Amino acid sequence: MEDMIIIAQKNILKAILTVIFPFFFFSGCTTNEVEITESSRSFGSIPQNRNILISHNPFTAAPHIINVSSYDPKEKQRSGSYYNEFDVRALRRNGALGLIARCGKGRKLDEECASFLAAGEKQRMLLGAYYFVLKGVDPSWQADKFVNQIKKIKLTKKLQTPEILLVGDFDSKSSVSDIIKFINRIEQRTGQLPMIYLENSDHLRRVLSGASRSQKQRIAQCPYWIALYSSDRKEMETPNRLMSKYGIWNQWSLWQYSGVYWNKRKSMSVIHNYSFGKYRSPKYYGDMSCPLERNIFNGTVDQLYSFWGKQSWKW
């Protein structure tokens, strides 16, 4: 996530039809009928479901979440909509249901987190925040820094959203102990387990697959946010195959399928998005003019709202 920066599709057709949702990716769905909920509803209101015509492509149908940091927004690369930390209407208009903002990295806080969360609340988006947990800095200290800052943001911005999803984004050099210390401290401070986002690295796969049974059981209590932008690595071509390499989870919750790299030589953001078989994502998100880090939820819109309510901190 930290080295990335991206999509999905606004043009959801109006026709009312029943479709088959690809079970291969969306094991969280319990029905063959994809129901897309009217996502502009306010907190606590009753969802109004409607069936829509979609292609057999999860990137088209799945609920979308955008993650952001002080590196955002990226530069404009084409004509179209734009956004900033104070105004995310374009993201919401293109279909994003949630916004996860970076709160900090190691010892440094992200100065745009508060503005992004306030902007997301204005658009009635689901709110989340992640902390990039650096190796070499006490994980418990970083967890405290995270919780303290989120509490401060809620107070200073007078946010009314009843809950926020907390995420630990772990350095590719992290140890099993680092991850568990962060998890434990977040739970101690909030009573809630964080979601786990793992940088896609051989080191993390090696140390986590070799963790003890009790360590794996502890980490598995946290929902998994998978990062997979390409199908180039053998035996890791799909989310489920990559997930199996850790030997911890049997289901992923969020999939970051599109990210952005900064090309120093060209001084521009380069989009990397997953395209494998029929599961292909467009380069840009809807009519957005800039690269975005994009994610899909493993389930329907109703399941997304239920998941968020269950996994979030009632701050």
mmCIF file of C-alpha atoms in Angstrom:
data_model
loop_
_atom_site.group_PDB
_atom_site.id
_atom_site.type_symbol
_atom_site.label_atom_id
_atom_site.label_comp_id
_atom_site.label_asym_id
_atom_site.label_seq_id
_atom_site.Cartn_x
_atom_site.Cartn_y
_atom_site.Cartn_z
ATOM 1 C CA MET A 1 0.000 0.000 0.000
ATOM 2 C CA GLU A 2 2.739 2.393 1.029
ATOM 3 C CA ASP A 3 4.512 2.108 -2.297
ATOM 4 C CA MET A 4 1.337 2.065 -4.337
ATOM 5 C CA ILE A 5 -1.267 4.520 -5.422
ATOM 6 C CA ILE A 6 -5.532 3.460 -7.746
ATOM 7 C CA ILE A 7 -10.316 1.765 -9.925
ATOM 8 C CA ALA A 8 -13.600 0.315 -10.693
ATOM 9 C CA GLN A 9 -16.444 1.352 -12.814
ATOM 10 C CA LYS A 10 -19.204 3.889 -12.604
ATOM 11 C CA ASN A 11 -21.205 2.725 -15.586
ATOM 12 C CA ILE A 12 -23.458 0.196 -13.784
ATOM 13 C CA LEU A 13 -26.418 -0.412 -16.081
ATOM 14 C CA LYS A 14 -29.978 0.359 -15.030
ATOM 15 C CA ALA A 15 -31.492 -2.914 -16.253
ATOM 16 C CA ILE A 16 -32.960 -5.039 -13.449
ATOM 17 C CA LEU A 17 -31.666 -8.569 -13.839
ATOM 18 C CA THR A 18 -30.324 -11.498 -11.874
ATOM 19 C CA VAL A 19 -26.702 -12.397 -12.278
ATOM 20 C CA ILE A 20 -24.300 -15.061 -11.174
ATOM 21 C CA PHE A 21 -21.515 -13.756 -8.970
ATOM 22 C CA PRO A 22 -18.136 -15.443 -9.529
ATOM 23 C CA PHE A 23 -17.689 -17.745 -6.567
ATOM 24 C CA PHE A 24 -14.009 -18.107 -7.419
ATOM 25 C CA PHE A 25 -13.234 -14.710 -5.931
ATOM 26 C CA PHE A 26 -16.241 -13.976 -3.751
ATOM 27 C CA SER A 27 -16.536 -16.837 -1.320
ATOM 28 C CA GLY A 28 -18.156 -14.435 1.156
ATOM 29 C CA CYS A 29 -21.345 -14.267 -0.941
ATOM 30 C CA THR A 30 -24.014 -16.745 0.080
ATOM 31 C CA THR A 31 -26.358 -16.154 -2.834
ATOM 32 C CA ASN A 32 -26.087 -16.335 -6.587
ATOM 33 C CA GLU A 33 -28.019 -13.112 -6.902
ATOM 34 C CA VAL A 34 -25.967 -9.938 -6.667
ATOM 35 C CA GLU A 35 -27.861 -7.259 -4.810
ATOM 36 C CA ILE A 36 -26.381 -3.790 -4.998
ATOM 37 C CA THR A 37 -27.644 -1.608 -2.170
ATOM 38 C CA GLU A 38 -28.478 2.047 -2.563
ATOM 39 C CA SER A 39 -25.162 3.158 -1.129
ATOM 40 C CA SER A 40 -26.020 6.788 -0.475
ATOM 41 C CA ARG A 41 -28.159 5.889 2.511
ATOM 42 C CA SER A 42 -27.460 7.637 5.786
ATOM 43 C CA PHE A 43 -26.177 5.841 8.869
ATOM 44 C CA GLY A 44 -28.697 3.441 10.326
ATOM 45 C CA SER A 45 -31.262 3.760 7.573
ATOM 46 C CA ILE A 46 -32.837 0.718 5.949
ATOM 47 C CA PRO A 47 -31.075 -0.368 2.736
ATOM 48 C CA GLN A 48 -33.098 -0.524 -0.434
ATOM 49 C CA ASN A 49 -31.928 -3.360 -2.633
ATOM 50 C CA ARG A 50 -32.142 -3.548 -6.375
ATOM 51 C CA ASN A 51 -30.756 -6.042 -8.844
ATOM 52 C CA ILE A 52 -28.668 -4.727 -11.700
ATOM 53 C CA LEU A 53 -27.133 -6.078 -14.845
ATOM 54 C CA ILE A 54 -23.399 -6.608 -14.513
ATOM 55 C CA SER A 55 -20.772 -8.537 -16.394
ATOM 56 C CA HIS A 56 -19.200 -11.642 -14.914
ATOM 57 C CA ASN A 57 -16.360 -9.519 -13.607
ATOM 58 C CA PRO A 58 -15.949 -8.906 -9.861
ATOM 59 C CA PHE A 59 -14.304 -5.553 -10.445
ATOM 60 C CA THR A 60 -17.557 -4.341 -11.978
ATOM 61 C CA ALA A 61 -19.950 -5.591 -9.323
ATOM 62 C CA ALA A 62 -18.035 -5.555 -6.050
ATOM 63 C CA PRO A 63 -18.338 -2.790 -3.445
ATOM 64 C CA HIS A 64 -15.363 -0.449 -3.732
ATOM 65 C CA ILE A 65 -13.197 1.182 -1.084
ATOM 66 C CA ILE A 66 -10.512 3.797 -1.794
ATOM 67 C CA ASN A 67 -7.432 4.193 0.387
ATOM 68 C CA VAL A 68 -5.596 7.506 0.557
ATOM 69 C CA SER A 69 -2.642 9.221 2.208
ATOM 70 C CA SER A 70 -0.760 12.515 2.106
ATOM 71 C CA TYR A 71 0.643 11.325 -1.240
ATOM 72 C CA ASP A 72 -2.867 11.805 -2.650
ATOM 73 C CA PRO A 73 -4.308 13.034 -4.848
ATOM 74 C CA LYS A 74 -1.915 12.030 -7.596
ATOM 75 C CA GLU A 75 -1.307 14.140 -10.666
ATOM 76 C CA LYS A 76 -3.969 14.432 -13.345
ATOM 77 C CA GLN A 77 -3.241 12.103 -16.258
ATOM 78 C CA ARG A 78 -6.350 12.634 -18.372
ATOM 79 C CA SER A 79 -9.477 14.763 -18.461
ATOM 80 C CA GLY A 80 -12.151 13.925 -15.922
ATOM 81 C CA SER A 81 -13.091 14.296 -12.273
ATOM 82 C CA TYR A 82 -10.639 15.132 -9.531
ATOM 83 C CA TYR A 83 -10.647 15.256 -5.742
ATOM 84 C CA ASN A 84 -8.572 16.465 -2.807
ATOM 85 C CA GLU A 85 -8.357 15.931 0.931
ATOM 86 C CA PHE A 86 -11.209 18.369 1.525
ATOM 87 C CA ASP A 87 -13.583 17.188 -1.180
ATOM 88 C CA VAL A 88 -14.085 13.535 -2.151
ATOM 89 C CA ARG A 89 -17.412 13.945 -3.913
ATOM 90 C CA ALA A 90 -15.900 12.628 -7.150
ATOM 91 C CA LEU A 91 -14.898 9.367 -5.440
ATOM 92 C CA ARG A 92 -18.360 8.912 -3.997
ATOM 93 C CA ARG A 93 -20.032 9.848 -7.273
ATOM 94 C CA ASN A 94 -17.999 7.178 -9.063
ATOM 95 C CA GLY A 95 -19.264 4.544 -6.642
ATOM 96 C CA ALA A 96 -16.777 4.320 -3.762
ATOM 97 C CA LEU A 97 -18.582 3.356 -0.553
ATOM 98 C CA GLY A 98 -15.687 3.718 1.861
ATOM 99 C CA LEU A 99 -12.512 5.702 2.455
ATOM 100 C CA ILE A 100 -9.499 4.435 4.414
ATOM 101 C CA ALA A 101 -6.964 7.165 5.212
ATOM 102 C CA ARG A 102 -3.402 6.715 6.382
ATOM 103 C CA CYS A 103 -3.003 7.988 9.942
ATOM 104 C CA GLY A 104 0.745 7.628 10.227
ATOM 105 C CA LYS A 105 3.949 5.807 9.426
ATOM 106 C CA GLY A 106 6.416 4.835 12.112
ATOM 107 C CA ARG A 107 7.013 7.936 14.227
ATOM 108 C CA LYS A 108 5.424 10.352 11.766
ATOM 109 C CA LEU A 109 1.741 11.223 11.535
ATOM 110 C CA ASP A 110 -0.002 11.817 8.214
ATOM 111 C CA GLU A 111 -1.065 15.461 8.078
ATOM 112 C CA GLU A 112 -3.926 14.815 5.638
ATOM 113 C CA CYS A 113 -5.707 12.060 7.575
ATOM 114 C CA ALA A 114 -8.068 14.339 9.486
ATOM 115 C CA SER A 115 -9.147 16.242 6.385
ATOM 116 C CA PHE A 116 -9.740 13.056 4.402
ATOM 117 C CA LEU A 117 -11.863 11.520 7.161
ATOM 118 C CA ALA A 118 -13.929 14.681 7.507
ATOM 119 C CA ALA A 119 -14.429 14.812 3.736
ATOM 120 C CA GLY A 120 -15.449 11.152 3.681
ATOM 121 C CA GLU A 121 -17.989 11.713 6.426
ATOM 122 C CA LYS A 122 -19.558 14.565 4.461
ATOM 123 C CA GLN A 123 -20.224 12.072 1.672
ATOM 124 C CA ARG A 124 -21.596 9.469 4.116
ATOM 125 C CA MET A 125 -18.813 7.066 3.267
ATOM 126 C CA LEU A 126 -17.681 4.254 5.522
ATOM 127 C CA LEU A 127 -14.583 5.470 7.358
ATOM 128 C CA GLY A 128 -11.340 3.639 8.026
ATOM 129 C CA ALA A 129 -7.774 4.515 8.971
ATOM 130 C CA TYR A 130 -4.526 2.601 8.629
ATOM 131 C CA TYR A 131 -1.150 2.895 10.290
ATOM 132 C CA PHE A 132 1.986 1.860 8.423
ATOM 133 C CA VAL A 133 3.846 -0.100 11.088
ATOM 134 C CA LEU A 134 7.576 0.291 10.527
ATOM 135 C CA LYS A 135 10.214 -2.217 11.557
ATOM 136 C CA GLY A 136 12.548 -0.800 14.185
ATOM 137 C CA VAL A 137 9.877 1.207 16.014
ATOM 138 C CA ASP A 138 8.054 -0.413 18.939
ATOM 139 C CA PRO A 139 4.770 -1.801 17.513
ATOM 140 C CA SER A 140 2.926 -1.087 20.764
ATOM 141 C CA TRP A 141 4.110 2.519 20.666
ATOM 142 C CA GLN A 142 2.890 2.847 17.091
ATOM 143 C CA ALA A 143 -0.469 1.367 18.090
ATOM 144 C CA ASP A 144 -0.797 3.964 20.846
ATOM 145 C CA LYS A 145 0.181 6.718 18.432
ATOM 146 C CA PHE A 146 -2.508 5.468 16.063
ATOM 147 C CA VAL A 147 -5.327 5.301 18.598
ATOM 148 C CA ASN A 148 -4.420 8.628 20.206
ATOM 149 C CA GLN A 149 -4.389 10.422 16.867
ATOM 150 C CA ILE A 150 -7.690 8.933 15.714
ATOM 151 C CA LYS A 151 -9.327 10.018 18.968
ATOM 152 C CA LYS A 152 -7.889 13.502 18.500
ATOM 153 C CA ILE A 153 -9.169 13.699 14.916
ATOM 154 C CA LYS A 154 -12.675 12.707 15.982
ATOM 155 C CA LEU A 155 -12.670 15.433 18.629
ATOM 156 C CA THR A 156 -11.100 18.253 16.620
ATOM 157 C CA LYS A 157 -13.088 17.560 13.446
ATOM 158 C CA LYS A 158 -16.269 16.873 15.432
ATOM 159 C CA LEU A 159 -16.923 13.721 13.441
ATOM 160 C CA GLN A 160 -20.316 12.107 13.931
ATOM 161 C CA THR A 161 -19.641 8.784 12.225
ATOM 162 C CA PRO A 162 -20.289 6.165 14.945
ATOM 163 C CA GLU A 163 -17.434 3.836 14.019
ATOM 164 C CA ILE A 164 -14.130 3.595 12.204
ATOM 165 C CA LEU A 165 -12.274 0.571 10.838
ATOM 166 C CA LEU A 166 -8.687 0.341 12.131
ATOM 167 C CA VAL A 167 -5.983 -1.267 9.984
ATOM 168 C CA GLY A 168 -2.389 -2.272 10.608
ATOM 169 C CA ASP A 169 -0.304 -2.048 7.410
ATOM 170 C CA PHE A 170 2.910 -3.937 8.084
ATOM 171 C CA ASP A 171 6.376 -3.236 6.771
ATOM 172 C CA SER A 172 7.704 -5.970 4.476
ATOM 173 C CA LYS A 173 10.464 -6.609 7.069
ATOM 174 C CA SER A 174 8.069 -7.110 9.984
ATOM 175 C CA SER A 175 8.291 -10.117 12.285
ATOM 176 C CA VAL A 176 5.450 -12.247 13.622
ATOM 177 C CA SER A 177 6.084 -10.723 17.035
ATOM 178 C CA ASP A 178 5.755 -7.195 15.605
ATOM 179 C CA ILE A 179 2.363 -8.003 14.133
ATOM 180 C CA ILE A 180 1.016 -9.648 17.281
ATOM 181 C CA LYS A 181 2.252 -6.833 19.538
ATOM 182 C CA PHE A 182 0.406 -4.308 17.392
ATOM 183 C CA ILE A 183 -2.757 -6.426 17.377
ATOM 184 C CA ASN A 184 -2.670 -6.874 21.145
ATOM 185 C CA ARG A 185 -2.185 -3.188 21.874
ATOM 186 C CA ILE A 186 -4.962 -2.091 19.527
ATOM 187 C CA GLU A 187 -7.328 -4.544 21.186
ATOM 188 C CA GLN A 188 -6.278 -3.372 24.655
ATOM 189 C CA ARG A 189 -6.927 0.260 23.749
ATOM 190 C CA THR A 190 -10.129 -0.115 21.743
ATOM 191 C CA GLY A 191 -11.623 -3.519 22.501
ATOM 192 C CA GLN A 192 -11.509 -4.170 18.767
ATOM 193 C CA LEU A 193 -9.159 -6.210 16.586
ATOM 194 C CA PRO A 194 -7.577 -4.383 13.640
ATOM 195 C CA MET A 195 -7.705 -5.472 10.039
ATOM 196 C CA ILE A 196 -4.343 -6.726 8.758
ATOM 197 C CA TYR A 197 -2.821 -5.469 5.501
ATOM 198 C CA LEU A 198 0.384 -7.182 4.424
ATOM 199 C CA GLU A 199 2.952 -5.762 2.065
ATOM 200 C CA ASN A 200 3.406 -8.401 -0.625
ATOM 201 C CA SER A 201 6.860 -9.733 0.266
ATOM 202 C CA ASP A 202 8.684 -13.051 0.340
ATOM 203 C CA HIS A 203 9.886 -12.259 3.860
ATOM 204 C CA LEU A 204 6.371 -11.903 5.263
ATOM 205 C CA ARG A 205 5.207 -15.077 3.558
ATOM 206 C CA ARG A 206 8.174 -16.963 4.960
ATOM 207 C CA VAL A 207 7.923 -15.789 8.570
ATOM 208 C CA LEU A 208 4.141 -16.018 8.758
ATOM 209 C CA SER A 209 3.924 -19.451 7.182
ATOM 210 C CA GLY A 210 6.502 -20.581 9.742
ATOM 211 C CA ALA A 211 4.717 -19.052 12.729
ATOM 212 C CA SER A 212 3.531 -21.231 15.587
ATOM 213 C CA ARG A 213 -0.019 -22.532 15.691
ATOM 214 C CA SER A 214 -0.978 -20.148 18.491
ATOM 215 C CA GLN A 215 0.537 -17.189 16.634
ATOM 216 C CA LYS A 216 -1.375 -18.055 13.479
ATOM 217 C CA GLN A 217 -4.597 -18.435 15.438
ATOM 218 C CA ARG A 218 -4.128 -15.009 16.967
ATOM 219 C CA ILE A 219 -3.453 -13.285 13.640
ATOM 220 C CA ALA A 220 -6.322 -15.161 11.982
ATOM 221 C CA GLN A 221 -8.728 -13.451 14.376
ATOM 222 C CA CYS A 222 -8.120 -10.265 12.382
ATOM 223 C CA PRO A 223 -9.698 -9.795 8.941
ATOM 224 C CA TYR A 224 -7.246 -9.937 6.048
ATOM 225 C CA TRP A 225 -6.751 -7.170 3.499
ATOM 226 C CA ILE A 226 -4.863 -8.713 0.598
ATOM 227 C CA ALA A 227 -2.598 -6.850 -1.838
ATOM 228 C CA LEU A 228 -2.376 -8.336 -5.330
ATOM 229 C CA TYR A 229 -1.835 -6.218 -8.434
ATOM 230 C CA SER A 230 -0.748 -8.810 -10.972
ATOM 231 C CA SER A 231 -0.831 -12.515 -11.767
ATOM 232 C CA ASP A 232 2.863 -12.698 -12.674
ATOM 233 C CA ARG A 233 4.039 -14.791 -9.708
ATOM 234 C CA LYS A 234 3.587 -18.533 -10.161
ATOM 235 C CA GLU A 235 1.199 -20.128 -7.646
ATOM 236 C CA MET A 236 0.163 -16.647 -6.496
ATOM 237 C CA GLU A 237 -1.913 -15.674 -9.516
ATOM 238 C CA THR A 238 -5.161 -15.180 -7.588
ATOM 239 C CA PRO A 239 -6.124 -13.842 -4.146
ATOM 240 C CA ASN A 240 -6.914 -17.312 -2.825
ATOM 241 C CA ARG A 241 -3.601 -18.732 -4.002
ATOM 242 C CA LEU A 242 -1.638 -15.868 -2.474
ATOM 243 C CA MET A 243 -3.598 -16.147 0.762
ATOM 244 C CA SER A 244 -2.795 -19.851 1.029
ATOM 245 C CA LYS A 245 0.936 -19.085 1.144
ATOM 246 C CA TYR A 246 0.578 -17.628 4.638
ATOM 247 C CA GLY A 247 -1.268 -20.619 6.057
ATOM 248 C CA ILE A 248 -3.315 -18.326 8.306
ATOM 249 C CA TRP A 249 -6.586 -17.190 6.740
ATOM 250 C CA ASN A 250 -9.208 -19.119 4.820
ATOM 251 C CA GLN A 251 -10.903 -15.986 3.516
ATOM 252 C CA TRP A 252 -9.882 -12.445 2.598
ATOM 253 C CA SER A 253 -12.070 -9.415 3.290
ATOM 254 C CA LEU A 254 -10.614 -6.639 1.134
ATOM 255 C CA TRP A 255 -8.506 -6.944 -2.001
ATOM 256 C CA GLN A 256 -6.323 -4.066 -3.129
ATOM 257 C CA TYR A 257 -6.223 -4.901 -6.803
ATOM 258 C CA SER A 258 -4.880 -1.624 -8.115
ATOM 259 C CA GLY A 259 -1.970 0.437 -6.877
ATOM 260 C CA VAL A 260 0.427 3.136 -8.004
ATOM 261 C CA TYR A 261 4.207 3.282 -8.175
ATOM 262 C CA TRP A 262 6.176 6.490 -8.450
ATOM 263 C CA ASN A 263 8.512 6.415 -11.438
ATOM 264 C CA LYS A 264 11.409 8.676 -10.463
ATOM 265 C CA ARG A 265 12.933 8.683 -13.921
ATOM 266 C CA LYS A 266 9.713 9.825 -15.570
ATOM 267 C CA SER A 267 8.521 11.833 -12.554
ATOM 268 C CA MET A 268 5.041 10.395 -12.770
ATOM 269 C CA SER A 269 2.714 7.913 -11.106
ATOM 270 C CA VAL A 270 2.464 4.517 -12.798
ATOM 271 C CA ILE A 271 -0.706 2.486 -12.375
ATOM 272 C CA HIS A 272 -0.490 -1.253 -11.701
ATOM 273 C CA ASN A 273 -3.831 -3.011 -11.770
ATOM 274 C CA TYR A 274 -4.807 -6.669 -11.732
ATOM 275 C CA SER A 275 -5.850 -8.250 -15.035
ATOM 276 C CA PHE A 276 -5.994 -12.019 -15.257
ATOM 277 C CA GLY A 277 -8.302 -14.089 -17.430
ATOM 278 C CA LYS A 278 -11.687 -12.437 -17.566
ATOM 279 C CA TYR A 279 -11.054 -10.533 -14.344
ATOM 280 C CA ARG A 280 -9.809 -7.274 -15.795
ATOM 281 C CA SER A 281 -9.890 -3.831 -14.297
ATOM 282 C CA PRO A 282 -9.826 -0.525 -16.150
ATOM 283 C CA LYS A 283 -6.783 1.673 -15.743
ATOM 284 C CA TYR A 284 -8.727 4.480 -14.087
ATOM 285 C CA TYR A 285 -11.635 4.536 -11.662
ATOM 286 C CA GLY A 286 -14.769 5.663 -13.448
ATOM 287 C CA ASP A 287 -14.217 9.131 -14.859
ATOM 288 C CA MET A 288 -11.418 10.010 -12.430
ATOM 289 C CA SER A 289 -8.511 11.878 -14.010
ATOM 290 C CA CYS A 290 -5.816 10.592 -11.643
ATOM 291 C CA PRO A 291 -4.470 7.252 -10.364
ATOM 292 C CA LEU A 292 -6.044 5.780 -7.237
ATOM 293 C CA GLU A 293 -5.427 2.887 -4.862
ATOM 294 C CA ARG A 294 -8.555 0.790 -5.250
ATOM 295 C CA ASN A 295 -9.999 -2.121 -3.317
ATOM 296 C CA ILE A 296 -12.990 -4.422 -3.491
ATOM 297 C CA PHE A 297 -14.875 -6.092 -0.681
ATOM 298 C CA ASN A 298 -15.390 -9.850 -0.697
ATOM 299 C CA GLY A 299 -19.170 -9.827 -0.679
ATOM 300 C CA THR A 300 -22.271 -7.772 -1.411
ATOM 301 C CA VAL A 301 -22.986 -4.204 -0.371
ATOM 302 C CA ASP A 302 -25.193 -5.342 2.506
ATOM 303 C CA GLN A 303 -22.431 -7.672 3.664
ATOM 304 C CA LEU A 304 -19.953 -4.785 3.477
ATOM 305 C CA TYR A 305 -22.049 -2.619 5.789
ATOM 306 C CA SER A 306 -22.517 -5.538 8.172
ATOM 307 C CA PHE A 307 -18.788 -6.297 8.144
ATOM 308 C CA TRP A 308 -17.871 -2.663 8.792
ATOM 309 C CA GLY A 309 -20.280 -2.454 11.684
ATOM 310 C CA LYS A 310 -18.899 -5.605 13.266
ATOM 311 C CA GLN A 311 -15.183 -4.950 12.750
ATOM 312 C CA SER A 312 -15.017 -1.214 13.435
ATOM 313 C CA TRP A 313 -14.079 0.612 16.615
ATOM 314 C CA LYS A 314 -17.066 2.355 18.209
ATOM 315 C CA TRP A 315 -14.966 5.398 18.989
#
